[in-house]
Short mmCIF file of C-alpha atoms and ligand atoms in Angstrom, two decimals:
data_model
loop_
_atom_site.label_atom_id
_atom_site.label_comp_id
_atom_site.label_asym_id
_atom_site.label_seq_id
_atom_site.Cartn_x
_atom_site.Cartn_y
_atom_site.Cartn_z
CA UNK A 1 237.39 138.24 96.94
CA UNK A 2 238.71 135.16 98.83
CA UNK A 3 237.35 134.11 101.98
CA UNK A 4 239.28 134.08 105.09
CA UNK A 5 239.74 130.37 105.00
CA UNK A 6 240.85 130.60 101.25
CA UNK A 7 243.31 133.30 101.96
CA UNK A 8 244.90 131.64 105.04
CA UNK A 9 245.28 128.45 102.93
CA UNK A 10 247.38 130.46 100.39
CA UNK A 11 249.21 132.49 103.03
CA UNK A 12 250.11 129.09 104.91
CA UNK A 13 252.12 128.28 101.67
CA UNK A 14 254.01 131.28 101.76
CA UNK A 15 254.32 132.83 104.73
CA UNK A 16 255.43 131.12 108.22
CA UNK A 17 252.22 130.54 110.17
CA UNK A 18 250.34 132.34 107.42
CA UNK A 19 251.02 135.44 109.49
CA UNK A 20 253.54 138.29 109.31
CA UNK A 21 253.36 138.39 113.21
CA UNK A 22 252.63 135.36 115.46
CA UNK A 23 250.02 136.80 117.82
CA UNK A 24 247.83 137.22 114.85
CA UNK A 25 247.79 133.27 114.33
CA UNK A 26 245.00 132.65 116.81
CA UNK A 27 247.34 129.51 117.99
CA UNK A 28 246.70 130.14 121.71
CA UNK A 29 242.77 130.59 121.34
CA UNK A 30 242.12 128.05 118.64
CA UNK A 31 240.69 128.26 115.15
CA UNK A 32 242.10 130.41 112.21
CA UNK A 33 242.28 133.96 111.78
CA UNK A 34 239.86 135.90 109.80
CA UNK A 35 241.52 138.62 107.24
CA UNK A 36 240.53 142.07 107.38
CA UNK A 37 239.37 143.70 104.02
CA UNK A 38 238.68 147.24 105.62
CA UNK A 39 238.46 148.99 108.59
CA UNK A 40 236.38 152.19 109.76
CA UNK A 41 235.84 153.55 113.46
CA UNK A 42 235.59 150.88 115.93
CA UNK A 43 234.60 148.19 113.16
CA UNK A 44 236.62 145.79 111.13
CA UNK A 45 235.10 144.30 108.00
CA UNK A 46 236.59 140.92 107.34
CA UNK A 47 236.83 139.18 104.05
CA UNK A 48 233.82 137.13 104.79
CA UNK A 49 231.62 140.28 105.12
CA UNK A 50 231.42 140.32 108.88
CA UNK A 51 231.51 143.37 110.76
CA UNK A 52 233.39 143.19 113.97
CA UNK A 53 233.86 145.57 116.97
CA UNK A 54 237.48 145.73 117.51
CA UNK A 55 239.16 145.87 120.82
CA UNK A 56 242.52 145.37 119.48
CA UNK A 57 242.75 148.60 117.70
CA UNK A 58 245.78 147.29 115.56
CA UNK A 59 247.44 146.70 118.87
CA UNK A 60 247.36 150.26 120.15
CA UNK A 61 247.57 152.87 117.30
CA UNK A 62 244.01 153.16 116.49
CA UNK A 63 243.13 155.59 119.57
CA UNK A 64 240.90 157.77 117.27
CA UNK A 65 239.47 154.72 115.84
CA UNK A 66 240.08 153.11 112.19
CA UNK A 67 240.52 155.21 109.12
CA UNK A 68 240.06 158.56 111.09
CA UNK A 69 239.37 161.32 108.48
CA UNK A 70 241.80 163.87 109.89
CA UNK A 71 244.60 161.28 109.60
CA UNK A 72 243.40 160.06 106.16
CA UNK A 73 243.49 163.64 104.85
CA UNK A 74 247.17 164.26 106.35
CA UNK A 75 248.44 160.87 104.70
CA UNK A 76 246.66 162.21 101.52
CA UNK A 77 248.26 165.51 101.51
CA UNK A 78 251.76 164.26 102.20
CA UNK A 79 251.42 161.71 99.73
CA UNK A 80 250.82 164.45 96.94
CA UNK A 81 254.51 165.35 97.62
CA UNK A 82 255.88 161.94 97.54
CA UNK A 83 256.38 158.88 99.75
CA UNK A 84 260.06 159.06 101.04
CA UNK A 85 262.94 161.23 100.50
CA UNK A 86 265.83 159.81 102.27
CA UNK A 87 266.64 163.50 103.60
CA UNK A 88 265.47 165.47 106.51
CA UNK A 89 261.93 166.73 105.94
CA UNK A 90 259.81 169.27 107.59
CA UNK A 91 257.47 166.81 109.23
CA UNK A 92 260.20 165.24 111.24
CA UNK A 93 260.96 168.46 113.02
CA UNK A 94 257.19 169.07 113.62
CA UNK A 95 256.85 165.58 115.12
CA UNK A 96 259.93 165.86 117.18
CA UNK A 97 258.48 169.20 118.35
CA UNK A 98 255.23 167.55 119.34
CA UNK A 99 256.87 164.73 121.33
CA UNK A 100 258.92 166.86 123.37
CA UNK A 101 255.93 169.03 123.91
CA UNK A 102 253.84 166.13 125.18
CA UNK A 103 256.71 164.33 127.09
CA UNK A 104 258.88 166.85 129.00
CA UNK A 105 261.28 164.19 130.15
CA UNK A 106 262.21 163.82 126.14
CA UNK A 107 264.68 166.95 125.60
CA UNK A 108 265.73 165.05 122.33
CA UNK A 109 264.26 162.27 120.25
CA UNK A 110 265.43 160.06 117.35
CA UNK A 111 262.63 158.53 114.99
CA UNK A 112 262.73 155.03 113.51
CA UNK A 113 260.49 152.23 112.32
CA UNK A 114 259.12 150.26 115.01
CA UNK A 115 258.83 149.79 118.69
CA UNK A 116 261.40 146.77 118.49
CA UNK A 117 263.87 149.39 117.08
CA UNK A 118 263.20 151.85 119.56
CA UNK A 119 264.01 149.47 122.48
CA UNK A 120 266.79 147.96 120.65
CA UNK A 121 268.43 151.29 120.19
CA UNK A 122 267.68 152.42 123.82
CA UNK A 123 269.42 149.56 125.30
CA UNK A 124 272.47 150.29 122.97
CA UNK A 125 272.34 153.77 123.82
CA UNK A 126 272.33 152.93 127.77
CA UNK A 127 275.00 150.47 127.22
CA UNK A 128 277.15 153.16 125.07
CA UNK A 129 276.73 155.79 127.60
CA UNK A 130 277.20 154.03 130.79
CA UNK A 131 280.01 151.73 129.10
CA UNK A 132 278.14 148.96 131.18
CA UNK A 133 276.86 145.84 129.68
CA UNK A 134 274.05 144.35 131.91
CA UNK A 135 270.37 145.36 131.65
CA UNK A 136 267.25 144.48 133.79
CA UNK A 137 263.89 143.63 132.21
CA UNK A 138 260.88 142.14 133.81
CA UNK A 139 259.31 138.85 133.47
CA UNK A 140 256.16 139.19 130.94
CA UNK A 141 257.28 142.64 129.82
CA UNK A 142 257.70 142.63 126.02
CA UNK A 143 259.79 145.11 124.29
CA UNK A 144 259.83 143.94 120.67
CA UNK A 145 261.92 141.03 119.30
CA UNK A 146 265.67 142.23 119.61
CA UNK A 147 268.10 139.56 120.90
CA UNK A 148 268.56 141.26 124.49
CA UNK A 149 264.94 141.69 125.27
CA UNK A 150 263.69 138.52 123.95
CA UNK A 151 264.14 136.68 127.27
CA UNK A 152 261.27 135.90 129.42
CA UNK A 153 259.29 138.21 127.00
CA UNK A 154 255.41 138.81 126.91
CA UNK A 155 252.96 138.99 124.02
CA UNK A 156 253.43 136.55 121.14
CA UNK A 157 256.26 135.16 122.88
CA UNK A 158 254.55 134.12 126.09
CA UNK A 159 251.19 133.52 124.09
CA UNK A 160 253.09 130.85 122.18
CA UNK A 161 254.75 129.24 125.40
CA UNK A 162 258.12 130.02 124.56
CA UNK A 163 259.17 133.48 126.34
CA UNK A 164 262.74 132.80 125.61
CA UNK A 165 263.30 132.62 121.77
CA UNK A 166 265.65 129.96 120.08
CA UNK A 167 268.49 131.88 118.26
CA UNK A 168 269.28 134.25 120.80
CA UNK A 169 273.04 133.45 121.87
CA UNK A 170 273.64 132.48 125.59
CA UNK A 171 276.45 135.20 125.66
CA UNK A 172 273.51 137.74 124.79
CA UNK A 173 271.19 136.19 127.39
CA UNK A 174 273.74 136.35 129.98
CA UNK A 175 273.70 140.17 129.89
CA UNK A 176 269.97 140.41 130.39
CA UNK A 177 268.80 139.94 134.15
CA UNK A 178 265.08 139.16 134.25
CA UNK A 179 263.45 140.08 137.39
CA UNK A 180 259.66 139.60 138.70
CA UNK A 181 257.74 143.04 137.95
CA UNK A 182 256.47 144.61 141.24
CA UNK A 183 259.04 143.37 143.50
CA UNK A 184 261.35 145.91 144.96
CA UNK A 185 263.47 143.45 146.93
CA UNK A 186 264.45 141.38 143.71
CA UNK A 187 265.64 144.77 142.03
CA UNK A 188 267.43 145.85 145.04
CA UNK A 189 269.35 142.48 145.25
CA UNK A 190 270.22 142.53 141.56
CA UNK A 191 271.99 145.86 141.66
CA UNK A 192 273.81 144.63 145.00
CA UNK A 193 274.78 141.62 142.90
CA UNK A 194 275.87 143.21 139.92
CA UNK A 195 277.75 146.56 141.31
CA UNK A 196 278.69 149.04 138.66
CA UNK A 197 277.46 146.77 135.89
CA UNK A 198 273.88 147.45 135.08
CA UNK A 199 273.71 149.94 132.10
CA UNK A 200 269.60 150.18 132.30
CA UNK A 201 266.47 149.05 133.51
CA UNK A 202 263.85 148.88 131.16
CA UNK A 203 259.97 148.17 131.83
CA UNK A 204 256.74 148.82 130.40
CA UNK A 205 255.60 151.18 133.33
CA UNK A 206 252.05 149.64 133.11
CA UNK A 207 252.39 146.23 131.67
CA UNK A 208 250.35 145.65 128.51
CA UNK A 209 252.07 142.47 127.14
CA UNK A 210 251.17 139.80 129.82
CA UNK A 211 247.83 140.97 129.87
CA UNK A 212 247.03 144.43 131.53
CA UNK A 213 249.26 144.94 135.09
CA UNK A 214 249.50 147.97 136.77
CA UNK A 215 252.54 148.70 139.30
CA UNK A 216 251.93 148.35 143.22
CA UNK A 217 251.89 152.12 144.83
CA UNK A 218 255.25 153.38 144.93
CA UNK A 219 256.91 150.61 142.78
CA UNK A 220 257.93 152.99 140.01
CA UNK A 221 259.15 155.69 142.34
CA UNK A 222 261.36 153.08 143.76
CA UNK A 223 262.79 151.87 140.62
CA UNK A 224 263.42 155.42 139.73
CA UNK A 225 265.46 155.74 142.96
CA UNK A 226 267.42 152.45 142.49
CA UNK A 227 268.49 153.76 139.11
CA UNK A 228 269.61 157.04 140.22
CA UNK A 229 271.42 155.43 143.16
CA UNK A 230 273.42 152.93 141.18
CA UNK A 231 274.10 155.05 138.01
CA UNK A 232 271.76 153.03 135.83
CA UNK A 233 269.56 154.59 133.17
CA UNK A 234 265.83 154.28 133.70
CA UNK A 235 264.06 153.35 130.28
CA UNK A 236 260.25 153.70 129.98
CA UNK A 237 258.93 151.38 127.31
CA UNK A 238 255.78 153.57 126.44
CA UNK A 239 255.23 152.24 122.83
CA UNK A 240 252.02 151.26 123.93
CA UNK A 241 250.97 153.24 126.76
CA UNK A 242 252.57 156.61 125.36
CA UNK A 243 249.86 159.02 124.37
CA UNK A 244 247.35 156.50 125.06
CA UNK A 245 246.94 156.68 128.94
CA UNK A 246 247.59 160.30 128.97
CA UNK A 247 248.75 163.23 126.77
CA UNK A 248 252.38 162.37 128.51
CA UNK A 249 251.83 158.65 128.89
CA UNK A 250 252.46 156.76 132.30
CA UNK A 251 255.17 159.00 133.30
CA UNK A 252 252.76 161.86 133.26
CA UNK A 253 250.14 160.03 135.46
CA UNK A 254 253.02 158.78 138.08
CA UNK A 255 255.08 162.02 137.89
CA UNK A 256 258.25 160.07 137.13
CA UNK A 257 261.10 161.43 134.89
CA UNK A 258 262.78 158.34 133.01
CA UNK A 259 266.16 158.83 131.48
CA UNK A 260 264.84 157.52 128.12
CA UNK A 261 261.50 156.74 126.66
CA UNK A 262 260.62 154.36 123.79
CA UNK A 263 257.49 155.20 121.76
CA UNK A 264 255.75 153.78 118.84
CA UNK A 265 252.15 152.77 117.80
CA UNK A 266 250.06 156.18 118.32
CA UNK A 267 252.73 158.45 116.78
CA UNK A 268 252.51 156.65 113.66
CA UNK A 269 248.73 156.94 113.10
CA UNK A 270 248.69 153.39 111.85
CA UNK A 271 251.71 153.69 109.72
CA UNK A 272 255.28 151.88 110.66
CA UNK A 273 257.01 154.14 113.17
CA UNK A 274 258.99 153.98 116.72
CA UNK A 275 260.99 156.65 118.48
CA UNK A 276 263.28 156.81 121.35
CA UNK A 277 264.14 160.01 123.35
CA UNK A 278 265.31 161.62 126.74
CA UNK A 279 267.93 163.25 128.33
CA UNK A 280 269.97 165.36 125.98
CA UNK A 281 273.21 164.36 127.47
CA UNK A 282 272.61 160.79 126.84
CA UNK A 283 270.75 161.24 123.27
CA UNK A 284 273.84 163.22 122.23
CA UNK A 285 275.92 160.02 122.22
CA UNK A 286 274.01 158.86 119.00
CA UNK A 287 275.63 159.17 115.75
CA UNK A 288 276.61 161.33 114.05
CA UNK A 289 277.25 163.33 117.28
CA UNK A 290 278.46 160.47 119.16
CA UNK A 291 279.86 156.75 119.25
CA UNK A 292 276.62 154.91 119.40
CA UNK A 293 275.43 154.26 115.96
CA UNK A 294 271.79 153.82 115.23
CA UNK A 295 270.20 154.50 111.66
CA UNK A 296 267.28 153.63 109.50
CA UNK A 297 266.45 154.19 105.70
CA UNK A 298 262.62 155.09 106.42
CA UNK A 299 263.03 156.69 109.75
CA UNK A 300 261.14 159.93 109.85
CA UNK A 301 259.11 158.85 106.66
CA UNK A 302 256.90 161.79 105.82
CA UNK A 303 253.79 159.72 105.29
CA UNK A 304 254.16 158.16 108.95
CA UNK A 305 255.09 161.47 110.49
CA UNK A 306 251.95 163.32 108.82
CA UNK A 307 249.81 160.45 109.97
CA UNK A 308 251.20 160.67 113.71
CA UNK A 309 251.19 164.45 113.79
CA UNK A 310 247.62 164.51 112.59
CA UNK A 311 246.80 161.92 115.57
CA UNK A 312 248.90 163.79 118.24
CA UNK A 313 247.05 167.15 117.20
CA UNK A 314 243.59 165.29 117.57
CA UNK A 315 244.79 164.23 121.06
CA UNK A 316 245.92 167.81 122.01
CA UNK A 317 242.37 169.29 120.53
CA UNK A 318 240.03 166.61 122.07
CA UNK A 319 241.93 165.62 125.29
CA UNK A 320 239.70 162.41 125.10
CA UNK A 321 241.25 160.75 128.25
CA UNK A 322 238.36 161.00 130.65
CA UNK A 323 236.01 159.81 127.79
CA UNK A 324 238.13 156.75 127.10
CA UNK A 325 238.27 155.98 130.94
CA UNK A 326 234.42 156.00 131.16
CA UNK A 327 234.34 153.49 128.07
CA UNK A 328 237.13 151.19 129.79
CA UNK A 329 235.12 151.32 133.13
CA UNK A 330 231.82 150.48 131.17
CA UNK A 331 233.43 147.47 129.69
CA UNK A 332 235.15 146.45 133.01
CA UNK A 333 231.90 146.74 134.83
CA UNK A 334 230.08 144.74 132.30
CA UNK A 335 232.35 141.92 132.55
CA UNK A 336 232.69 141.86 136.39
CA UNK A 337 228.84 141.96 136.67
CA UNK A 338 228.38 139.19 134.38
CA UNK A 339 230.99 136.75 136.00
CA UNK A 340 229.66 137.69 139.35
CA UNK A 341 226.34 136.65 138.34
CA UNK A 342 227.65 133.37 137.05
CA UNK A 343 230.07 132.95 140.22
CA UNK A 344 233.04 132.91 137.84
CA UNK A 345 236.26 134.27 139.26
CA UNK A 346 237.55 137.13 137.02
CA UNK A 347 239.98 140.14 137.47
CA UNK A 348 239.74 142.91 134.95
CA UNK A 349 242.46 145.37 135.27
CA UNK A 350 241.75 148.66 133.69
CA UNK A 351 243.21 152.07 133.20
CA UNK A 352 241.66 154.47 130.54
CA UNK A 353 241.52 152.73 127.34
CA UNK A 354 243.42 149.74 128.25
CA UNK A 355 242.09 146.54 130.09
CA UNK A 356 242.52 142.70 130.03
CA UNK A 357 240.46 139.87 131.32
CA UNK A 358 241.94 137.13 133.51
CA UNK A 359 239.74 134.29 134.70
CA UNK A 360 241.38 133.76 138.03
CA UNK A 361 240.45 134.34 141.72
CA UNK A 362 244.08 135.71 142.15
CA UNK A 363 244.82 139.24 141.91
CA UNK A 364 247.36 139.60 139.00
CA UNK A 365 250.36 141.44 139.63
CA UNK A 366 253.10 139.88 137.83
CA UNK A 367 254.23 137.21 135.11
CA UNK A 368 253.57 134.12 137.78
CA UNK A 369 249.96 135.50 138.89
CA UNK A 370 249.14 136.18 135.21
CA UNK A 371 249.61 132.63 134.47
CA UNK A 372 247.04 131.61 136.93
CA UNK A 373 244.42 132.83 134.53
CA UNK A 374 242.45 130.07 132.70
CA UNK A 375 243.75 130.54 129.14
CA UNK A 376 241.54 127.66 127.99
CA UNK A 377 238.47 129.46 129.20
CA UNK A 378 239.70 132.55 127.78
CA UNK A 379 240.03 131.01 124.43
CA UNK A 380 236.30 129.91 124.74
CA UNK A 381 235.30 133.39 125.75
CA UNK A 382 237.17 134.95 122.86
CA UNK A 383 235.38 132.63 120.39
CA UNK A 384 232.08 133.16 122.06
CA UNK A 385 232.80 136.98 121.63
CA UNK A 386 233.88 136.42 118.20
CA UNK A 387 230.56 134.72 117.23
CA UNK A 388 228.82 137.68 118.61
CA UNK A 389 230.63 140.18 116.54
CA UNK A 390 233.26 141.44 119.10
CA UNK A 391 237.02 140.95 118.45
CA UNK A 392 239.18 140.61 121.54
CA UNK A 393 243.02 140.14 121.48
CA UNK A 394 243.52 136.60 120.60
CA UNK A 395 245.61 135.83 123.56
CA UNK A 396 244.95 135.84 127.29
CA UNK A 397 248.29 137.72 127.71
CA UNK A 398 247.59 140.75 125.69
CA UNK A 399 245.86 144.06 126.65
CA UNK A 400 242.61 145.09 125.02
CA UNK A 401 242.28 148.66 123.61
CA UNK A 402 239.43 151.13 123.24
CA UNK A 403 239.09 154.22 120.80
CA UNK A 404 237.05 157.22 120.74
CA UNK A 405 234.95 155.56 118.17
CA UNK A 406 233.74 152.94 120.72
CA UNK A 407 231.50 155.57 122.21
CA UNK A 408 227.71 154.99 122.01
CA UNK A 409 226.23 151.97 120.21
CA UNK A 410 229.68 150.01 119.67
CA UNK A 411 230.61 149.83 123.48
CA UNK A 412 226.77 149.07 124.49
CA UNK A 413 226.59 146.55 121.95
CA UNK A 414 230.02 145.04 122.81
CA UNK A 415 229.15 144.88 126.45
CA UNK A 416 226.01 142.96 126.02
CA UNK A 417 227.87 140.40 123.67
CA UNK A 418 230.66 139.81 126.41
CA UNK A 419 227.93 139.50 129.06
CA UNK A 420 225.98 136.96 127.11
CA UNK A 421 229.59 135.14 126.16
CA UNK A 422 230.03 134.88 129.75
CA UNK A 423 226.66 133.42 130.58
CA UNK A 424 227.24 130.83 127.96
CA UNK A 425 230.58 129.62 129.23
P1 LIG B 501 256.89 146.61 117.39
O1 LIG B 501 258.15 145.99 117.05
O2 LIG B 501 255.79 145.64 117.25
O3 LIG B 501 256.29 147.98 116.75
O4 LIG B 501 256.87 147.07 118.87
C1 LIG B 501 257.42 146.20 119.83
C2 LIG B 501 256.82 146.53 121.30
C3 LIG B 501 257.73 147.31 122.02
N1 LIG B 501 257.15 147.68 123.39
C4 LIG B 501 255.81 147.47 123.73
C5 LIG B 501 255.55 147.75 125.23
C6 LIG B 501 255.08 146.69 122.70
O5 LIG B 501 253.83 146.43 123.10
C7 LIG B 501 255.52 146.43 121.44
C8 LIG B 501 254.51 145.76 120.56
N2 LIG B 501 253.37 145.14 121.12
C9 LIG B 501 252.76 144.09 120.47
C10 LIG B 501 251.37 143.71 120.98
N3 LIG B 501 251.39 143.29 122.26
C11 LIG B 501 252.63 143.92 118.92
C12 LIG B 501 251.74 143.04 118.22
C13 LIG B 501 252.35 142.09 117.39
O6 LIG B 501 253.70 141.61 117.87
O7 LIG B 501 251.99 141.47 116.30
#
């Protein structure tokens, strides 16, 4: 088996940057990426035979840990019947019933193949339903890489310092209004300045792509009221937070009913998936019923559906959210204590199984304050953790994820490694 360095050298010849998704390239933390040859529970095993405790969890899907036996068995069973039919299949109906049960604001849902497809389709649907062209997004929020949303985006776009991608026509960008998160006055002003023109407001209700940022008390309620007052659709992008921070996602925690919700990650159990859903009167504007076209060869793929159904059923059976929050608090407290002992300013926002670490004295509440974090110091911290066998997201502008598989030895060991890494900074 080739080493990670050998594999990376080969990849660089054929794949841009040697990766199939930019954030994996380690460009902002330095060094070169390891290659994973297997994953089990909380652990990745690299092509170099190293075992790493994983806090990326394949960017969110692995809430039950990697290679979960129930999910694996469900995929194996589905596989016996074939990999793809191109017709409706029973799994799609079961998935739709589960999603609607978990997320009451979703009266109807359409499956697709990625979070990007989900948000891109939700935006098109909002525009088709309202017959308006403009949308509002928030600086640092990342909704995948569709043209209308790759404006002042987070995640890999922010990590690599170009949150506005080349290749997006100015005509598209003009229809996207970017506002600061947690700023009610900016939102109200945007609606006043664009009367009757805003089709929708899309946001990560808890941001996970500019590091982890939670809304000020009352902010999401204000956004809901403003959308209702101005006839714009409220779109919650819960691709990352859906089923992770509560069975019904952030909207359950905050008691807010968006008009549309975008989903992904956990509902695929690690296989390619996305979904968007919401008000039936809006969703019925989708083809073949209505004028808004949206489609996908592999949408509702039986293997992805079977994996996602098993994962959602496991969440319903285990209801692991208190356990996951205890793990998140254990990690947060370990990092806070180590930084306090060293006199190192740090912010560790955490909710349930999501967290991030900003080396800054400034409380982080939006894109601008997230940038006050010392990204270079984060890079040194990242590599000290990696050397100790702990893999954090390779960017100062990503969220970390925990799974139920982190309980016990993994979280204890990881906290000790992070504390030592901080002492050695
Ligand atoms: P995908 O197209 O990558 O499946 O989903 C896009 C997306 C949409 N909305 C939110 C809130 C998301 O977090 C994402 C994707 N998240 C990133 C991690 N920050 C995926 C990792 C990557 O790009 O490699």
